[in-house]
mmCIF file of N, CA and C in Angstrom:
data_model
loop_
_atom_site.group_PDB
_atom_site.id
_atom_site.type_symbol
_atom_site.label_atom_id
_atom_site.label_comp_id
_atom_site.label_asym_id
_atom_site.label_seq_id
_atom_site.Cartn_x
_atom_site.Cartn_y
_atom_site.Cartn_z
ATOM 1 N N UNK A 18 84.662 63.366 146.721
ATOM 2 C CA UNK A 18 84.000 63.758 145.492
ATOM 3 C C UNK A 18 85.010 64.498 144.617
ATOM 4 N N UNK A 19 85.168 64.056 143.398
ATOM 5 C CA UNK A 19 86.128 64.651 142.469
ATOM 6 C C UNK A 19 85.522 65.889 141.820
ATOM 7 N N UNK A 20 86.365 66.858 141.570
ATOM 8 C CA UNK A 20 85.963 68.109 140.924
ATOM 9 C C UNK A 20 85.991 67.886 139.421
ATOM 10 N N UNK A 21 84.847 68.003 138.763
ATOM 11 C CA UNK A 21 84.746 67.742 137.327
ATOM 12 C C UNK A 21 84.477 69.056 136.593
ATOM 13 N N UNK A 22 85.577 69.704 136.131
ATOM 14 C CA UNK A 22 85.455 71.000 135.460
ATOM 15 C C UNK A 22 84.621 70.907 134.192
ATOM 16 N N UNK A 23 84.827 69.865 133.413
ATOM 17 C CA UNK A 23 84.122 69.775 132.136
ATOM 18 C C UNK A 23 82.614 69.654 132.344
ATOM 19 N N UNK A 24 82.184 68.957 133.383
ATOM 20 C CA UNK A 24 80.749 68.836 133.659
ATOM 21 C C UNK A 24 80.177 70.194 134.060
ATOM 22 N N UNK A 25 80.932 70.952 134.855
ATOM 23 C CA UNK A 25 80.476 72.284 135.271
ATOM 24 C C UNK A 25 80.381 73.203 134.057
ATOM 25 N N UNK A 26 81.391 73.170 133.219
ATOM 26 C CA UNK A 26 81.388 74.017 132.017
ATOM 27 C C UNK A 26 80.234 73.644 131.098
ATOM 28 N N UNK A 27 79.990 72.358 130.943
ATOM 29 C CA UNK A 27 78.872 71.916 130.107
ATOM 30 C C UNK A 27 77.544 72.415 130.656
ATOM 31 N N UNK A 28 77.358 72.354 131.959
ATOM 32 C CA UNK A 28 76.092 72.839 132.531
ATOM 33 C C UNK A 28 75.982 74.356 132.431
ATOM 34 N N UNK A 29 77.123 75.071 132.507
ATOM 35 C CA UNK A 29 77.083 76.525 132.341
ATOM 36 C C UNK A 29 76.702 76.913 130.920
ATOM 37 N N UNK A 30 77.119 76.132 129.953
ATOM 38 C CA UNK A 30 76.780 76.408 128.557
ATOM 39 C C UNK A 30 75.270 76.331 128.320
ATOM 40 N N UNK A 31 74.606 75.472 129.086
ATOM 41 C CA UNK A 31 73.170 75.273 128.908
ATOM 42 C C UNK A 31 72.342 76.247 129.738
ATOM 43 N N UNK A 32 72.952 76.983 130.651
ATOM 44 C CA UNK A 32 72.224 77.868 131.557
ATOM 45 C C UNK A 32 71.804 79.155 130.854
ATOM 46 N N UNK A 33 70.721 79.723 131.343
ATOM 47 C CA UNK A 33 70.261 81.011 130.816
ATOM 48 C C UNK A 33 71.038 82.139 131.491
ATOM 49 N N UNK A 34 70.912 83.336 130.951
ATOM 50 C CA UNK A 34 71.600 84.498 131.519
ATOM 51 C C UNK A 34 71.132 84.749 132.953
ATOM 52 N N UNK A 35 69.835 84.635 133.196
ATOM 53 C CA UNK A 35 69.336 84.880 134.557
ATOM 54 C C UNK A 35 69.846 83.809 135.524
ATOM 55 N N UNK A 36 69.955 82.556 135.060
ATOM 56 C CA UNK A 36 70.519 81.503 135.910
ATOM 57 C C UNK A 36 71.987 81.803 136.245
ATOM 58 N N UNK A 37 72.741 82.276 135.252
ATOM 59 C CA UNK A 37 74.145 82.612 135.483
ATOM 60 C C UNK A 37 74.272 83.796 136.438
ATOM 61 N N UNK A 38 73.380 84.769 136.303
ATOM 62 C CA UNK A 38 73.378 85.918 137.198
ATOM 63 C C UNK A 38 73.106 85.460 138.634
ATOM 64 N N UNK A 39 72.120 84.565 138.814
ATOM 65 C CA UNK A 39 71.823 84.029 140.139
ATOM 66 C C UNK A 39 73.012 83.247 140.697
ATOM 67 N N UNK A 40 73.700 82.512 139.844
ATOM 68 C CA UNK A 40 74.873 81.750 140.264
ATOM 69 C C UNK A 40 75.976 82.677 140.766
ATOM 70 N N UNK A 41 76.218 83.765 140.038
ATOM 71 C CA UNK A 41 77.249 84.728 140.446
ATOM 72 C C UNK A 41 76.897 85.319 141.804
ATOM 73 N N UNK A 42 75.622 85.696 141.995
ATOM 74 C CA UNK A 42 75.197 86.258 143.281
ATOM 75 C C UNK A 42 75.370 85.247 144.411
ATOM 76 N N UNK A 43 75.039 83.996 144.145
ATOM 77 C CA UNK A 43 75.172 82.959 145.166
ATOM 78 C C UNK A 43 76.638 82.726 145.530
ATOM 79 N N UNK A 44 77.521 82.743 144.547
ATOM 80 C CA UNK A 44 78.954 82.567 144.806
ATOM 81 C C UNK A 44 79.486 83.755 145.594
ATOM 82 N N UNK A 45 79.044 84.958 145.239
ATOM 83 C CA UNK A 45 79.469 86.154 145.976
ATOM 84 C C UNK A 45 79.069 86.060 147.446
ATOM 85 N N UNK A 46 77.835 85.625 147.711
ATOM 86 C CA UNK A 46 77.362 85.511 149.091
ATOM 87 C C UNK A 46 78.074 84.384 149.834
ATOM 88 N N UNK A 47 78.227 83.257 149.190
ATOM 89 C CA UNK A 47 78.824 82.081 149.855
ATOM 90 C C UNK A 47 80.283 82.304 150.237
ATOM 91 N N UNK A 48 81.050 82.920 149.341
ATOM 92 C CA UNK A 48 82.485 83.070 149.564
ATOM 93 C C UNK A 48 82.886 84.492 149.954
ATOM 94 N N UNK A 49 81.910 85.366 150.136
ATOM 95 C CA UNK A 49 82.135 86.755 150.537
ATOM 96 C C UNK A 49 83.131 87.452 149.598
ATOM 97 N N UNK A 50 82.832 87.371 148.307
ATOM 98 C CA UNK A 50 83.654 88.017 147.280
ATOM 99 C C UNK A 50 82.748 88.858 146.400
ATOM 100 N N UNK A 51 83.360 89.676 145.548
ATOM 101 C CA UNK A 51 82.595 90.487 144.622
ATOM 102 C C UNK A 51 83.115 90.262 143.211
ATOM 103 N N UNK A 52 82.230 89.941 142.307
ATOM 104 C CA UNK A 52 82.627 89.726 140.922
ATOM 105 C C UNK A 52 82.938 91.038 140.227
ATOM 106 N N UNK A 53 82.457 92.165 140.763
ATOM 107 C CA UNK A 53 82.684 93.446 140.112
ATOM 108 C C UNK A 53 83.995 94.099 140.522
ATOM 109 N N UNK A 54 84.627 93.669 141.593
ATOM 110 C CA UNK A 54 85.868 94.294 142.053
ATOM 111 C C UNK A 54 86.992 94.213 141.022
ATOM 112 N N UNK A 55 87.262 93.070 140.401
ATOM 113 C CA UNK A 55 88.334 93.044 139.404
ATOM 114 C C UNK A 55 88.064 93.968 138.222
ATOM 115 N N UNK A 56 86.827 94.129 137.837
ATOM 116 C CA UNK A 56 86.498 95.017 136.737
ATOM 117 C C UNK A 56 86.805 96.454 137.124
ATOM 118 N N UNK A 57 86.470 96.838 138.354
ATOM 119 C CA UNK A 57 86.736 98.196 138.817
ATOM 120 C C UNK A 57 88.230 98.461 138.887
ATOM 121 N N UNK A 58 88.998 97.489 139.332
ATOM 122 C CA UNK A 58 90.450 97.650 139.410
ATOM 123 C C UNK A 58 91.038 97.781 138.014
ATOM 124 N N UNK A 59 90.581 96.966 137.086
ATOM 125 C CA UNK A 59 91.091 97.040 135.722
ATOM 126 C C UNK A 59 90.730 98.377 135.094
ATOM 127 N N UNK A 60 89.532 98.871 135.359
ATOM 128 C CA UNK A 60 89.121 100.156 134.831
ATOM 129 C C UNK A 60 89.952 101.288 135.393
ATOM 130 N N UNK A 61 90.241 101.232 136.680
ATOM 131 C CA UNK A 61 91.054 102.277 137.309
ATOM 132 C C UNK A 61 92.476 102.242 136.787
ATOM 133 N N UNK A 62 93.025 101.056 136.590
ATOM 134 C CA UNK A 62 94.396 100.947 136.081
ATOM 135 C C UNK A 62 94.481 101.478 134.657
ATOM 136 N N UNK A 63 93.456 101.241 133.866
ATOM 137 C CA UNK A 63 93.457 101.732 132.495
ATOM 138 C C UNK A 63 93.398 103.249 132.447
ATOM 139 N N UNK A 64 92.685 103.860 133.369
ATOM 140 C CA UNK A 64 92.568 105.306 133.389
ATOM 141 C C UNK A 64 93.839 105.994 133.836
ATOM 142 N N UNK A 65 94.611 105.349 134.699
ATOM 143 C CA UNK A 65 95.835 105.943 135.226
ATOM 144 C C UNK A 65 97.086 105.385 134.573
ATOM 145 N N UNK A 66 96.954 104.735 133.438
ATOM 146 C CA UNK A 66 98.094 104.064 132.807
ATOM 147 C C UNK A 66 99.237 105.024 132.522
ATOM 148 N N UNK A 67 98.941 106.250 132.122
ATOM 149 C CA UNK A 67 100.000 107.215 131.830
ATOM 150 C C UNK A 67 100.759 107.616 133.079
ATOM 151 N N UNK A 68 100.066 107.764 134.193
ATOM 152 C CA UNK A 68 100.710 108.209 135.424
ATOM 153 C C UNK A 68 101.486 107.077 136.090
ATOM 154 N N UNK A 69 101.016 105.849 135.963
ATOM 155 C CA UNK A 69 101.625 104.742 136.678
ATOM 156 C C UNK A 69 102.667 103.996 135.849
ATOM 157 N N UNK A 70 102.907 104.418 134.650
ATOM 158 C CA UNK A 70 103.819 103.702 133.769
ATOM 159 C C UNK A 70 105.252 103.827 134.274
ATOM 160 N N UNK A 71 105.944 102.694 134.366
ATOM 161 C CA UNK A 71 107.307 102.730 134.890
ATOM 162 C C UNK A 71 108.349 102.267 133.882
ATOM 163 N N UNK A 72 107.916 101.811 132.710
ATOM 164 C CA UNK A 72 108.883 101.471 131.672
ATOM 165 C C UNK A 72 108.344 101.929 130.316
ATOM 166 N N UNK A 73 109.264 102.326 129.466
ATOM 167 C CA UNK A 73 108.896 102.907 128.185
ATOM 168 C C UNK A 73 109.651 102.229 127.057
ATOM 169 N N UNK A 74 109.032 102.256 125.873
ATOM 170 C CA UNK A 74 109.692 101.833 124.653
ATOM 171 C C UNK A 74 109.999 103.101 123.861
ATOM 172 N N UNK A 75 111.232 103.219 123.400
ATOM 173 C CA UNK A 75 111.648 104.381 122.628
ATOM 174 C C UNK A 75 111.567 104.006 121.155
ATOM 175 N N UNK A 76 110.682 104.688 120.415
ATOM 176 C CA UNK A 76 110.471 104.376 119.008
ATOM 177 C C UNK A 76 110.913 105.556 118.147
ATOM 178 N N UNK A 77 111.783 105.269 117.202
ATOM 179 C CA UNK A 77 112.202 106.268 116.224
ATOM 180 C C UNK A 77 111.176 106.230 115.095
ATOM 181 N N UNK A 78 110.399 107.326 114.943
ATOM 182 C CA UNK A 78 109.350 107.346 113.926
ATOM 183 C C UNK A 78 109.804 107.995 112.635
ATOM 184 N N UNK A 79 110.783 108.916 112.725
ATOM 185 C CA UNK A 79 111.389 109.515 111.539
ATOM 186 C C UNK A 79 112.867 109.729 111.829
ATOM 187 N N UNK A 80 113.707 109.447 110.833
ATOM 188 C CA UNK A 80 115.153 109.564 111.056
ATOM 189 C C UNK A 80 115.670 110.974 110.834
ATOM 190 N N UNK A 81 114.938 111.790 110.108
ATOM 191 C CA UNK A 81 115.354 113.171 109.871
ATOM 192 C C UNK A 81 116.330 113.302 108.713
ATOM 193 N N UNK A 82 116.869 114.512 108.542
ATOM 194 C CA UNK A 82 117.757 114.815 107.420
ATOM 195 C C UNK A 82 119.172 114.297 107.641
ATOM 196 N N UNK A 83 119.589 114.192 108.877
ATOM 197 C CA UNK A 83 120.972 113.840 109.204
ATOM 198 C C UNK A 83 121.064 112.359 109.592
ATOM 199 N N UNK A 84 120.917 111.485 108.599
ATOM 200 C CA UNK A 84 120.895 110.050 108.871
ATOM 201 C C UNK A 84 122.189 109.547 109.500
ATOM 202 N N UNK A 85 123.319 110.067 109.062
ATOM 203 C CA UNK A 85 124.604 109.616 109.608
ATOM 204 C C UNK A 85 124.669 109.923 111.105
ATOM 205 N N UNK A 86 124.247 111.119 111.483
ATOM 206 C CA UNK A 86 124.242 111.484 112.896
ATOM 207 C C UNK A 86 123.215 110.670 113.668
ATOM 208 N N UNK A 87 122.089 110.363 113.028
ATOM 209 C CA UNK A 87 121.073 109.529 113.677
ATOM 210 C C UNK A 87 121.615 108.119 113.910
ATOM 211 N N UNK A 88 122.343 107.591 112.946
ATOM 212 C CA UNK A 88 122.935 106.256 113.096
ATOM 213 C C UNK A 88 123.944 106.263 114.240
ATOM 214 N N UNK A 89 124.765 107.310 114.308
ATOM 215 C CA UNK A 89 125.737 107.414 115.401
ATOM 216 C C UNK A 89 125.030 107.499 116.750
ATOM 217 N N UNK A 90 123.949 108.253 116.820
ATOM 218 C CA UNK A 90 123.202 108.370 118.073
ATOM 219 C C UNK A 90 122.598 107.027 118.475
ATOM 220 N N UNK A 91 122.049 106.300 117.517
ATOM 221 C CA UNK A 91 121.477 104.980 117.797
ATOM 222 C C UNK A 91 122.564 104.029 118.291
ATOM 223 N N UNK A 92 123.739 104.084 117.672
ATOM 224 C CA UNK A 92 124.852 103.225 118.104
ATOM 225 C C UNK A 92 125.260 103.560 119.539
ATOM 226 N N UNK A 93 125.317 104.867 119.868
ATOM 227 C CA UNK A 93 125.680 105.265 121.223
ATOM 228 C C UNK A 93 124.645 104.789 122.248
ATOM 229 N N UNK A 94 123.384 104.897 121.884
ATOM 230 C CA UNK A 94 122.301 104.538 122.798
ATOM 231 C C UNK A 94 122.212 103.026 122.997
ATOM 232 N N UNK A 95 122.313 102.281 121.902
ATOM 233 C CA UNK A 95 122.035 100.841 121.956
ATOM 234 C C UNK A 95 123.267 99.954 122.032
ATOM 235 N N UNK A 96 124.398 100.455 121.555
ATOM 236 C CA UNK A 96 125.582 99.608 121.481
ATOM 237 C C UNK A 96 125.565 98.696 120.265
ATOM 238 N N UNK A 97 124.653 98.935 119.339
ATOM 239 C CA UNK A 97 124.575 98.122 118.122
ATOM 240 C C UNK A 97 125.751 98.422 117.199
ATOM 241 N N UNK A 98 126.010 97.494 116.316
ATOM 242 C CA UNK A 98 127.027 97.701 115.298
ATOM 243 C C UNK A 98 126.499 98.624 114.221
ATOM 244 N N UNK A 99 127.374 99.037 113.341
ATOM 245 C CA UNK A 99 127.024 99.992 112.290
ATOM 246 C C UNK A 99 125.888 99.475 111.407
ATOM 247 N N UNK A 100 125.987 98.226 110.978
ATOM 248 C CA UNK A 100 124.986 97.658 110.072
ATOM 249 C C UNK A 100 123.603 97.619 110.732
ATOM 250 N N UNK A 101 123.548 97.168 111.983
ATOM 251 C CA UNK A 101 122.273 97.068 112.683
ATOM 252 C C UNK A 101 121.683 98.445 112.979
ATOM 253 N N UNK A 102 122.529 99.388 113.376
ATOM 254 C CA UNK A 102 122.064 100.745 113.651
ATOM 255 C C UNK A 102 121.530 101.397 112.375
ATOM 256 N N UNK A 103 122.231 101.183 111.258
ATOM 257 C CA UNK A 103 121.794 101.745 109.977
ATOM 258 C C UNK A 103 120.450 101.143 109.574
ATOM 259 N N UNK A 104 120.287 99.843 109.750
ATOM 260 C CA UNK A 104 119.025 99.176 109.408
ATOM 261 C C UNK A 104 117.882 99.730 110.258
ATOM 262 N N UNK A 105 118.156 99.980 111.526
ATOM 263 C CA UNK A 105 117.143 100.525 112.415
ATOM 264 C C UNK A 105 116.715 101.921 111.960
ATOM 265 N N UNK A 106 117.678 102.754 111.600
ATOM 266 C CA UNK A 106 117.385 104.124 111.152
ATOM 267 C C UNK A 106 116.713 104.120 109.788
ATOM 268 N N UNK A 107 117.116 103.234 108.906
ATOM 269 C CA UNK A 107 116.539 103.183 107.555
ATOM 270 C C UNK A 107 115.115 102.626 107.542
ATOM 271 N N UNK A 108 114.765 101.796 108.513
ATOM 272 C CA UNK A 108 113.468 101.118 108.520
ATOM 273 C C UNK A 108 112.521 101.687 109.576
ATOM 274 N N UNK A 109 112.407 103.009 109.622
ATOM 275 C CA UNK A 109 111.514 103.628 110.594
ATOM 276 C C UNK A 109 110.060 103.430 110.184
ATOM 277 N N UNK A 110 109.133 103.348 111.082
ATOM 278 C CA UNK A 110 109.295 103.416 112.530
ATOM 279 C C UNK A 110 109.884 102.115 113.074
ATOM 280 N N UNK A 111 110.770 102.264 114.047
ATOM 281 C CA UNK A 111 111.382 101.107 114.673
ATOM 282 C C UNK A 111 111.701 101.402 116.134
ATOM 283 N N UNK A 112 111.652 100.352 116.927
ATOM 284 C CA UNK A 112 111.917 100.465 118.358
ATOM 285 C C UNK A 112 113.429 100.516 118.568
ATOM 286 N N UNK A 113 113.890 101.577 119.233
ATOM 287 C CA UNK A 113 115.308 101.719 119.523
ATOM 288 C C UNK A 113 115.657 100.909 120.763
ATOM 289 N N UNK A 114 114.840 101.040 121.807
ATOM 290 C CA UNK A 114 115.082 100.313 123.050
ATOM 291 C C UNK A 114 113.757 100.104 123.761
ATOM 292 N N UNK A 115 113.604 98.954 124.410
ATOM 293 C CA UNK A 115 112.363 98.619 125.092
ATOM 294 C C UNK A 115 112.570 98.538 126.597
ATOM 295 N N UNK A 116 111.522 98.870 127.343
ATOM 296 C CA UNK A 116 111.503 98.666 128.786
ATOM 297 C C UNK A 116 112.499 99.506 129.562
ATOM 298 N N UNK A 117 112.670 100.767 129.193
ATOM 299 C CA UNK A 117 113.616 101.632 129.895
ATOM 300 C C UNK A 117 112.861 102.573 130.830
ATOM 301 N N UNK A 118 113.565 103.119 131.798
ATOM 302 C CA UNK A 118 112.954 104.050 132.741
ATOM 303 C C UNK A 118 112.581 105.352 132.049
ATOM 304 N N UNK A 119 111.766 106.137 132.701
ATOM 305 C CA UNK A 119 111.318 107.400 132.109
ATOM 306 C C UNK A 119 112.491 108.344 131.860
ATOM 307 N N UNK A 120 113.411 108.439 132.837
ATOM 308 C CA UNK A 120 114.564 109.325 132.671
ATOM 309 C C UNK A 120 115.437 108.897 131.505
ATOM 310 N N UNK A 121 115.704 107.597 131.430
ATOM 311 C CA UNK A 121 116.533 107.064 130.348
ATOM 312 C C UNK A 121 115.842 107.270 128.996
ATOM 313 N N UNK A 122 114.524 107.058 128.950
ATOM 314 C CA UNK A 122 113.774 107.241 127.709
ATOM 315 C C UNK A 122 113.813 108.699 127.260
ATOM 316 N N UNK A 123 113.650 109.616 128.195
ATOM 317 C CA UNK A 123 113.697 111.041 127.843
ATOM 318 C C UNK A 123 115.091 111.452 127.377
ATOM 319 N N UNK A 124 116.124 110.862 127.977
ATOM 320 C CA UNK A 124 117.501 111.149 127.567
ATOM 321 C C UNK A 124 117.744 110.666 126.137
ATOM 322 N N UNK A 125 117.282 109.451 125.831
ATOM 323 C CA UNK A 125 117.424 108.910 124.479
ATOM 324 C C UNK A 125 116.657 109.761 123.473
ATOM 325 N N UNK A 126 115.456 110.165 123.860
ATOM 326 C CA UNK A 126 114.635 111.001 122.986
ATOM 327 C C UNK A 126 115.357 112.305 122.666
ATOM 328 N N UNK A 127 115.946 112.927 123.686
ATOM 329 C CA UNK A 127 116.662 114.195 123.486
ATOM 330 C C UNK A 127 117.845 114.019 122.537
ATOM 331 N N UNK A 128 118.600 112.926 122.712
ATOM 332 C CA UNK A 128 119.756 112.675 121.852
ATOM 333 C C UNK A 128 119.338 112.479 120.393
ATOM 334 N N UNK A 129 118.258 111.750 120.183
ATOM 335 C CA UNK A 129 117.805 111.479 118.818
ATOM 336 C C UNK A 129 117.158 112.715 118.190
ATOM 337 N N UNK A 130 116.459 113.496 118.976
ATOM 338 C CA UNK A 130 115.843 114.709 118.433
ATOM 339 C C UNK A 130 116.902 115.769 118.131
ATOM 340 N N UNK A 131 118.001 115.718 118.865
ATOM 341 C CA UNK A 131 119.118 116.648 118.642
ATOM 342 C C UNK A 131 119.692 116.504 117.233
ATOM 343 N N UNK A 132 119.628 115.291 116.690
ATOM 344 C CA UNK A 132 120.175 115.048 115.349
ATOM 345 C C UNK A 132 119.063 115.001 114.292
ATOM 346 N N UNK A 133 117.859 115.480 114.642
ATOM 347 C CA UNK A 133 116.785 115.603 113.675
ATOM 348 C C UNK A 133 115.774 114.472 113.651
ATOM 349 N N UNK A 134 115.926 113.499 114.524
ATOM 350 C CA UNK A 134 114.985 112.379 114.554
ATOM 351 C C UNK A 134 113.695 112.757 115.251
ATOM 352 N N UNK A 135 112.644 112.028 114.943
ATOM 353 C CA UNK A 135 111.362 112.186 115.619
ATOM 354 C C UNK A 135 111.146 110.916 116.430
ATOM 355 N N UNK A 136 110.916 111.093 117.740
ATOM 356 C CA UNK A 136 110.848 109.961 118.655
ATOM 357 C C UNK A 136 109.503 109.946 119.376
ATOM 358 N N UNK A 137 108.970 108.739 119.562
ATOM 359 C CA UNK A 137 107.752 108.549 120.328
ATOM 360 C C UNK A 137 108.069 107.628 121.490
ATOM 361 N N UNK A 138 107.593 107.983 122.681
ATOM 362 C CA UNK A 138 107.749 107.120 123.849
ATOM 363 C C UNK A 138 106.433 106.372 124.036
ATOM 364 N N UNK A 139 106.507 105.068 124.117
ATOM 365 C CA UNK A 139 105.302 104.252 124.283
ATOM 366 C C UNK A 139 105.347 103.549 125.617
#
């Protein structure tokens, strides 16, 4: 017997909410699974997102009064050329670096704040 997804989907579209609820319960009993477990896991992960975060994006939200020093700091952090670093500093808010560790992100933040920049870690 071939598995016909489109026929199943079509019959689900015509089912009432109570029929769908009964179907979920029957699938849970037949396969010994719980439809609510993934929701609980997603909810728990969302609540602990700040504690479990392992990579950060460093965003320069304001360049400050010392733009030349901010450009130099961005060049040191990113390895960008002068033109690209200047464009990044001039077009705030902008992402300086993505997917870095917490220690590296805090180090970058300190360097940029030292020259008057305002940094947000996301």
